[in-house]
Amino acid sequence: MPHIAPFVTEVDFASGELSMADYVIQRRLSDMASMYADEAAARRIMAEEGDRLIYEVQGVELPAEEGQIPHCTTRITPGRIGDEYHMTKGHYHARREQGEVYFGLSGRGCLVMQTESGETSVQEMVAGSAAYVPPFWAHRTINLGEEDFVFFSIWEARAGHDYGAIERDGFRVLVVMRDGQPAMVDNPKYG
Amino acid sequence: MPHIAPFVTEVDFASGELSMADYVIQRRLSDMASMYADEAAARRIMAEEGDRLIYEVQGVELPAEEGQIPHCTTRITPGRIGDEYHMTKGHYHARREQGEVYFGLSGRGCLVMQTESGETSVQEMVAGSAAYVPPFWAHRTINLGEEDFVFFSIWEARAGHDYGAIERDGFRVLVVMRDGQPAMVDNPKYG
């Protein structure tokens, strides 16, 4: 195991900016247009306003080895694609038995989770919410507010990402705006 | 592996209080009087003012199994024992190869770390500091301010605590007040 020296990264609660990010990943609408229920709305937005930033991840890199604890921030911009709120792609961990902790820093949103055996859970998050994604639960975060929704994530280094199942099937539930409020609806494309 | 359902705990940044704590641990001066360099000062304080609260930990309980990610808050009260600032006991992980993340919520302090092979590191922490305790580093936190120092900790469930080496030998450095400011000095009792 390589020897890692201690370090501290300063996190800005409002922007999710890290003082020393090893990587910054931006996901734009074109990266995930087909993941929204209303793909036509996604195409229309891209034609009319360009390629909207949906979310940005800033993190520190650590060896993908047992016992290392990587961490990152995610900032999801406010907005909707059709009536569906801005969201992350969402994923299972490649090693399904690995959990994760999400800690809310600013704004408000929710965490949509599901298992391969058919369970679904939706948990609201604000600043100070410590949300637990247990082993075996796929997870996606969604911005329900009018400002950026920012949170801090912590996991064990070997968890890995498995985007495939979610890219193909989506999540069982969508979170959409109904009469100005968030509402859960079944995903007509699921499965 | 037992099936754990998702949950969210609300964390108060100023007090470290969890909305649903599975456990609350209080460490008072009598629990760690011999860990301070000036043990006579500790005895004097206990005789004069009673058994002072040094720190409190509130956390959620998860099975001690691979992939579970337990988390807790720690609130260290402000004050000194002799000229040494209030601090946690500090420990190595029983499984030395397990790291940990500390995230500052309020107040200010520092994180003192050391390895068994002779390295020492002291990192300052304020609200928003994401401090990485890499595998193999013992860690102790210290309140350097005049208010509570509160942070959030996240680790993998099998890490475990090994207090023995630190209780016996202490840390190589102490953090003490000199001319009203924090200063690092060698621990005369070390080793």
Coordinates of C-alpha atoms in Angstrom, one line a residue:
Chain A
M1 CA 0.0 0.0 0.0
P2 CA 1.4 3.4 -0.9
H3 CA 2.1 5.8 1.9
I4 CA -0.3 8.7 2.0
A5 CA 0.5 11.8 4.1
P6 CA -2.4 13.6 5.9
F7 CA -3.9 16.6 4.1
V8 CA -6.8 19.0 4.6
T9 CA -9.0 20.4 1.8
E10 CA -11.2 23.5 2.5
V11 CA -14.7 23.1 1.3
D12 CA -16.9 26.0 0.3
F13 CA -20.5 25.2 1.5
A14 CA -22.3 27.3 -1.1
S15 CA -20.3 26.3 -4.2
G16 CA -18.8 22.9 -3.2
E17 CA -15.5 24.3 -4.4
L18 CA -12.4 22.4 -2.9
S19 CA -9.3 24.3 -2.2
M20 CA -7.2 21.5 -3.7
A21 CA -9.3 19.3 -6.0
D22 CA -7.5 16.5 -7.8
Y23 CA -10.3 16.3 -10.3
V24 CA -13.4 18.3 -11.4
I25 CA -16.1 16.5 -13.4
Q26 CA -18.8 18.5 -15.2
R27 CA -22.0 16.7 -16.4
R28 CA -23.9 18.7 -19.0
L29 CA -27.3 18.0 -20.4
S30 CA -25.8 16.4 -23.5
D31 CA -24.1 13.8 -21.2
M32 CA -27.4 12.6 -19.9
A33 CA -30.3 13.8 -22.1
S34 CA -31.6 10.3 -22.6
M35 CA -31.8 9.8 -18.8
Y36 CA -34.6 12.3 -18.5
A37 CA -38.2 11.1 -19.0
D38 CA -38.9 14.0 -21.4
E39 CA -36.0 13.6 -23.8
A40 CA -37.7 15.9 -26.3
A41 CA -37.5 18.7 -23.7
A42 CA -33.8 18.0 -23.2
R43 CA -33.2 18.3 -27.0
R44 CA -35.2 21.5 -27.1
I45 CA -33.2 23.1 -24.3
M46 CA -29.9 22.2 -25.9
A47 CA -31.1 23.7 -29.2
E48 CA -32.4 26.9 -27.6
E49 CA -30.0 27.7 -24.8
G50 CA -26.9 25.5 -25.4
D51 CA -25.5 22.7 -23.3
R52 CA -26.6 23.4 -19.7
L53 CA -24.5 22.4 -16.7
I54 CA -26.4 19.9 -14.6
Y55 CA -23.9 19.1 -12.0
E56 CA -20.2 19.3 -11.0
V57 CA -18.1 17.0 -8.9
Q58 CA -14.9 18.1 -7.2
G59 CA -12.8 15.5 -5.3
V60 CA -9.6 14.2 -4.0
E61 CA -7.9 11.2 -5.5
L62 CA -6.8 8.3 -3.4
P63 CA -5.5 4.8 -4.3
A64 CA -8.4 2.3 -5.0
E65 CA -7.3 0.2 -2.1
E66 CA -8.9 -1.2 1.0
G67 CA -9.1 1.3 3.8
Q68 CA -8.7 4.5 1.8
I69 CA -11.6 6.9 2.2
P70 CA -12.1 9.1 -0.9
H71 CA -14.4 12.1 -0.6
C72 CA -15.9 14.7 -3.0
T73 CA -18.4 17.5 -3.3
T74 CA -21.3 17.6 -5.7
R75 CA -23.1 20.8 -6.8
I76 CA -26.3 20.3 -8.7
T77 CA -27.6 23.4 -10.4
P78 CA -31.3 24.4 -10.0
G79 CA -33.7 23.7 -12.9
R80 CA -35.9 21.2 -14.7
I81 CA -35.9 19.2 -17.9
G82 CA -39.6 19.2 -18.8
D83 CA -41.0 18.8 -15.3
E84 CA -38.2 16.7 -13.9
Y85 CA -35.7 18.3 -11.6
H86 CA -32.0 18.5 -12.3
M87 CA -30.3 15.3 -11.0
T88 CA -27.2 13.2 -11.1
K89 CA -26.8 10.1 -13.3
G90 CA -27.0 7.8 -10.3
H91 CA -25.2 4.5 -9.9
Y92 CA -24.8 1.2 -8.1
H93 CA -21.4 0.6 -6.6
A94 CA -19.4 -1.9 -8.6
R95 CA -18.8 -3.7 -5.3
R96 CA -22.5 -3.8 -4.2
E97 CA -21.6 -4.4 -0.6
Q98 CA -20.1 -0.9 -0.2
G99 CA -22.1 1.9 1.4
E100 CA -21.7 5.7 1.3
V101 CA -22.5 8.8 3.4
Y102 CA -23.9 12.1 1.9
F103 CA -23.7 15.2 4.0
G104 CA -25.8 18.3 2.9
L105 CA -23.9 21.6 2.8
S106 CA -26.3 24.0 1.1
G107 CA -29.6 24.2 -0.8
R108 CA -32.1 21.4 -0.7
G109 CA -32.8 18.2 -2.5
C110 CA -33.4 14.5 -2.2
L111 CA -31.7 11.2 -2.5
V112 CA -33.5 8.5 -4.5
M113 CA -32.3 5.0 -3.8
Q114 CA -33.3 1.5 -4.9
T115 CA -32.2 -2.1 -4.6
E116 CA -32.0 -4.7 -7.3
S117 CA -34.5 -6.7 -5.2
G118 CA -37.2 -4.1 -5.7
E119 CA -37.1 -1.6 -2.8
T120 CA -37.2 2.2 -3.3
S121 CA -36.5 5.0 -0.8
V122 CA -36.6 8.7 -1.2
Q123 CA -35.0 10.9 1.5
E124 CA -35.0 14.6 1.7
M125 CA -31.7 16.5 2.3
V126 CA -30.9 20.0 3.5
A127 CA -27.7 21.5 5.0
G128 CA -26.7 19.3 7.9
S129 CA -28.5 16.1 6.7
A130 CA -26.3 13.1 7.0
A131 CA -27.8 10.6 4.6
Y132 CA -26.8 6.9 4.7
V133 CA -26.7 5.0 1.4
P134 CA -26.5 1.4 2.8
P135 CA -24.7 -1.4 0.9
F136 CA -26.7 -2.6 -2.2
W137 CA -28.6 0.6 -2.8
A138 CA -28.3 2.5 -6.1
H139 CA -28.4 6.3 -5.4
R140 CA -29.2 9.5 -7.3
T141 CA -29.4 13.0 -5.9
I142 CA -31.9 15.6 -7.2
N143 CA -32.0 19.4 -6.6
L144 CA -35.5 20.4 -5.4
G145 CA -34.7 24.1 -4.7
E146 CA -34.1 27.3 -6.6
E147 CA -30.4 27.5 -5.6
D148 CA -27.5 25.1 -6.0
F149 CA -27.9 21.9 -4.0
V150 CA -24.4 21.0 -2.6
F151 CA -23.4 18.0 -0.6
F152 CA -20.2 16.1 0.5
S153 CA -19.8 12.4 -0.1
I154 CA -17.6 9.9 1.6
W155 CA -17.0 6.2 0.6
E156 CA -14.4 3.4 0.7
A157 CA -12.0 3.4 -2.2
R158 CA -12.9 0.1 -3.6
A159 CA -16.6 0.8 -4.1
G160 CA -16.4 1.7 -7.8
H161 CA -19.2 2.9 -10.0
D162 CA -21.6 0.9 -12.0
Y163 CA -23.6 3.3 -14.2
G164 CA -24.7 0.7 -16.7
A165 CA -27.9 -0.7 -15.0
I166 CA -29.2 2.9 -14.3
E167 CA -28.3 4.2 -17.8
R168 CA -30.3 1.3 -19.3
D169 CA -33.3 1.1 -16.9
G170 CA -33.3 4.3 -15.0
F171 CA -34.8 4.5 -11.5
R172 CA -38.3 3.2 -10.6
V173 CA -39.4 6.7 -9.5
L174 CA -39.0 10.1 -11.0
V175 CA -39.2 13.3 -9.0
V176 CA -41.1 16.0 -10.9
M177 CA -42.7 19.4 -10.3
R178 CA -46.5 19.2 -9.8
D179 CA -48.3 22.5 -8.9
G180 CA -45.0 24.0 -8.0
Q181 CA -44.1 21.2 -5.6
P182 CA -41.9 18.1 -5.9
A183 CA -43.9 14.9 -6.4
M184 CA -42.8 11.3 -6.9
V185 CA -44.2 9.4 -9.9
D186 CA -43.6 6.0 -11.4
N187 CA -41.0 6.1 -14.2
P188 CA -42.9 5.0 -17.3
K189 CA -39.6 4.0 -19.0
Y190 CA -38.4 1.8 -16.1
G191 CA -37.3 -1.8 -16.6
Chain B
M1 CA -24.9 -9.2 5.8
P2 CA -28.0 -7.8 7.5
H3 CA -30.2 -5.6 5.3
I4 CA -30.0 -1.9 6.3
A5 CA -32.6 0.5 5.1
P6 CA -31.6 4.1 4.1
F7 CA -31.9 6.8 6.8
V8 CA -31.1 10.4 7.3
T9 CA -29.9 12.0 10.6
E10 CA -30.0 15.8 11.0
V11 CA -26.8 17.3 12.4
D12 CA -26.7 20.6 14.3
F13 CA -23.5 22.4 13.2
A14 CA -23.1 24.3 16.5
S15 CA -23.7 21.5 19.0
G16 CA -23.0 18.4 17.0
E17 CA -26.4 17.0 18.1
L18 CA -27.9 14.3 16.0
S19 CA -31.6 14.1 15.5
M20 CA -31.4 10.3 15.9
A21 CA -28.3 9.2 17.8
D22 CA -27.9 5.5 18.5
Y23 CA -25.3 6.4 21.1
V24 CA -23.9 9.4 23.0
I25 CA -20.5 9.0 24.7
Q26 CA -19.2 11.6 27.2
R27 CA -15.6 11.8 28.2
R28 CA -15.0 13.7 31.3
L29 CA -11.7 14.9 32.8
S30 CA -11.7 11.9 35.2
D31 CA -11.7 9.5 32.2
M32 CA -8.4 10.9 30.9
A33 CA -6.7 12.9 33.6
S34 CA -3.5 10.9 33.2
M35 CA -3.4 11.7 29.4
Y36 CA -2.7 15.4 30.1
A37 CA 0.9 16.4 30.6
D38 CA 0.0 18.3 33.7
E39 CA -1.8 15.6 35.6
A40 CA -1.6 17.7 38.8
A41 CA -3.6 20.5 37.1
A42 CA -6.2 17.9 36.1
R43 CA -6.5 16.7 39.7
R44 CA -6.8 20.3 41.0
I45 CA -9.6 21.1 38.5
M46 CA -11.5 18.0 39.5
A47 CA -11.2 18.9 43.2
E48 CA -12.2 22.6 42.6
E49 CA -14.9 22.5 40.0
G50 CA -15.9 18.9 39.6
D51 CA -15.7 16.5 36.7
R52 CA -15.5 18.7 33.6
L53 CA -16.9 17.5 30.3
I54 CA -14.1 17.4 27.8
Y55 CA -15.9 16.0 24.7
E56 CA -19.0 14.3 23.6
V57 CA -19.6 11.9 20.7
Q58 CA -23.0 11.2 19.1
G59 CA -23.2 8.6 16.4
V60 CA -25.2 6.1 14.4
E61 CA -24.6 2.4 14.9
L62 CA -24.0 0.1 12.0
P63 CA -22.9 -3.6 11.8
A64 CA -19.1 -3.9 12.0
E65 CA -19.0 -5.4 8.5
E66 CA -17.2 -4.7 5.3
G67 CA -18.8 -1.9 3.3
Q68 CA -20.8 -0.2 6.1
I69 CA -19.8 3.4 6.7
P70 CA -20.5 4.6 10.3
H71 CA -20.4 8.3 11.1
C72 CA -20.6 10.4 14.2
T73 CA -20.1 14.0 15.5
T74 CA -17.6 15.1 18.1
R75 CA -18.0 18.2 20.2
I76 CA -14.9 19.2 22.2
T77 CA -15.5 21.9 24.8
P78 CA -13.2 24.9 25.0
G79 CA -10.6 25.1 27.8
R80 CA -7.3 23.9 29.0
I81 CA -5.8 21.5 31.5
G82 CA -2.7 23.4 32.7
D83 CA -1.6 24.9 29.4
E84 CA -2.8 22.0 27.3
Y85 CA -6.0 22.5 25.3
H86 CA -9.0 20.2 25.6
M87 CA -8.6 17.2 23.4
T88 CA -9.9 13.7 22.6
K89 CA -8.1 10.6 23.8
G90 CA -6.9 9.7 20.3
H91 CA -6.4 6.3 18.9
Y92 CA -5.0 4.1 16.1
H93 CA -7.5 2.0 14.2
A94 CA -7.4 -1.6 15.3
R95 CA -7.1 -2.4 11.6
R96 CA -4.3 0.0 10.9
E97 CA -4.9 0.0 7.1
Q98 CA -8.2 1.9 7.6
G99 CA -8.4 5.7 7.0
E100 CA -11.0 8.2 8.1
V101 CA -12.4 11.6 7.1
Y102 CA -13.0 14.5 9.5
F103 CA -15.2 17.4 8.4
G104 CA -15.2 20.6 10.4
L105 CA -18.7 22.0 11.4
S106 CA -18.0 24.8 13.8
G107 CA -15.3 26.3 16.0
R108 CA -11.6 25.7 15.3
G109 CA -9.1 23.1 16.3
C110 CA -6.4 20.9 15.0
L111 CA -5.9 17.2 14.2
V112 CA -2.7 15.7 15.6
M113 CA -1.6 12.5 13.8
Q114 CA 1.4 10.2 14.0
T115 CA 2.6 6.9 12.6
E116 CA 4.3 4.0 14.4
S117 CA 7.2 4.5 12.1
G118 CA 7.9 8.0 13.6
E119 CA 6.1 10.6 11.5
T120 CA 4.0 13.4 13.0
S121 CA 1.5 15.8 11.3
V122 CA -0.6 18.6 12.7
Q123 CA -3.4 20.0 10.6
E124 CA -5.6 23.0 11.4
M125 CA -9.4 22.6 11.1
V126 CA -12.2 25.1 10.8
A127 CA -15.8 24.8 9.5
G128 CA -15.6 23.3 6.1
S129 CA -12.1 21.6 6.5
A130 CA -12.2 18.1 5.1
A131 CA -9.2 16.4 6.9
Y132 CA -7.9 13.1 5.7
V133 CA -6.5 10.6 8.3
P134 CA -4.7 8.2 6.0
P135 CA -4.3 4.5 6.8
F136 CA -1.7 3.9 9.6
W137 CA -2.0 7.3 11.3
A138 CA -3.1 7.6 14.9
H139 CA -5.3 10.7 15.4
R140 CA -6.4 13.1 18.1
T141 CA -8.4 16.3 17.8
I142 CA -7.9 19.4 19.9
N143 CA -10.0 22.5 20.5
L144 CA -7.9 25.6 19.9
G145 CA -10.8 28.1 20.2
E146 CA -13.0 29.8 22.8
E147 CA -16.2 28.0 21.6
D148 CA -17.1 24.3 21.1
F149 CA -15.1 22.7 18.2
V150 CA -17.5 20.4 16.4
F151 CA -16.7 18.0 13.5
F152 CA -18.2 15.1 11.6
S153 CA -16.3 11.8 11.2
I154 CA -16.7 9.0 8.6
W155 CA -15.0 5.7 8.5
E156 CA -15.4 2.1 7.4
A157 CA -17.1 -0.2 9.9
R158 CA -14.3 -2.6 10.5
A159 CA -11.7 0.0 11.5
G160 CA -12.1 -0.5 15.2
H161 CA -10.3 1.5 18.0
D162 CA -7.0 0.8 19.6
Y163 CA -6.6 3.2 22.5
G164 CA -3.9 1.2 24.3
A165 CA -0.8 2.5 22.6
I166 CA -1.9 6.1 23.0
E167 CA -3.0 5.7 26.6
R168 CA 0.4 4.2 27.4
D169 CA 2.7 6.5 25.4
G170 CA 0.7 9.5 24.4
F171 CA 1.4 11.5 21.2
R172 CA 4.9 12.8 20.4
V173 CA 3.7 16.4 20.3
L174 CA 1.5 18.4 22.7
V175 CA -0.5 21.5 21.7
V176 CA -0.3 24.1 24.5
M177 CA -1.1 27.8 24.9
R178 CA 2.0 30.0 24.8
D179 CA 1.5 33.8 25.1
G180 CA -2.2 33.3 24.3
Q181 CA -1.5 31.3 21.1
P182 CA -1.4 27.6 20.3
A183 CA 2.1 26.1 20.1
M184 CA 3.5 22.6 19.5
V185 CA 5.9 21.2 22.0
D186 CA 7.6 17.8 22.4
N187 CA 5.7 15.6 24.9
P188 CA 8.2 15.0 27.7
K189 CA 6.3 11.8 28.7
Y190 CA 6.3 10.3 25.2
G191 CA 7.5 6.7 24.6

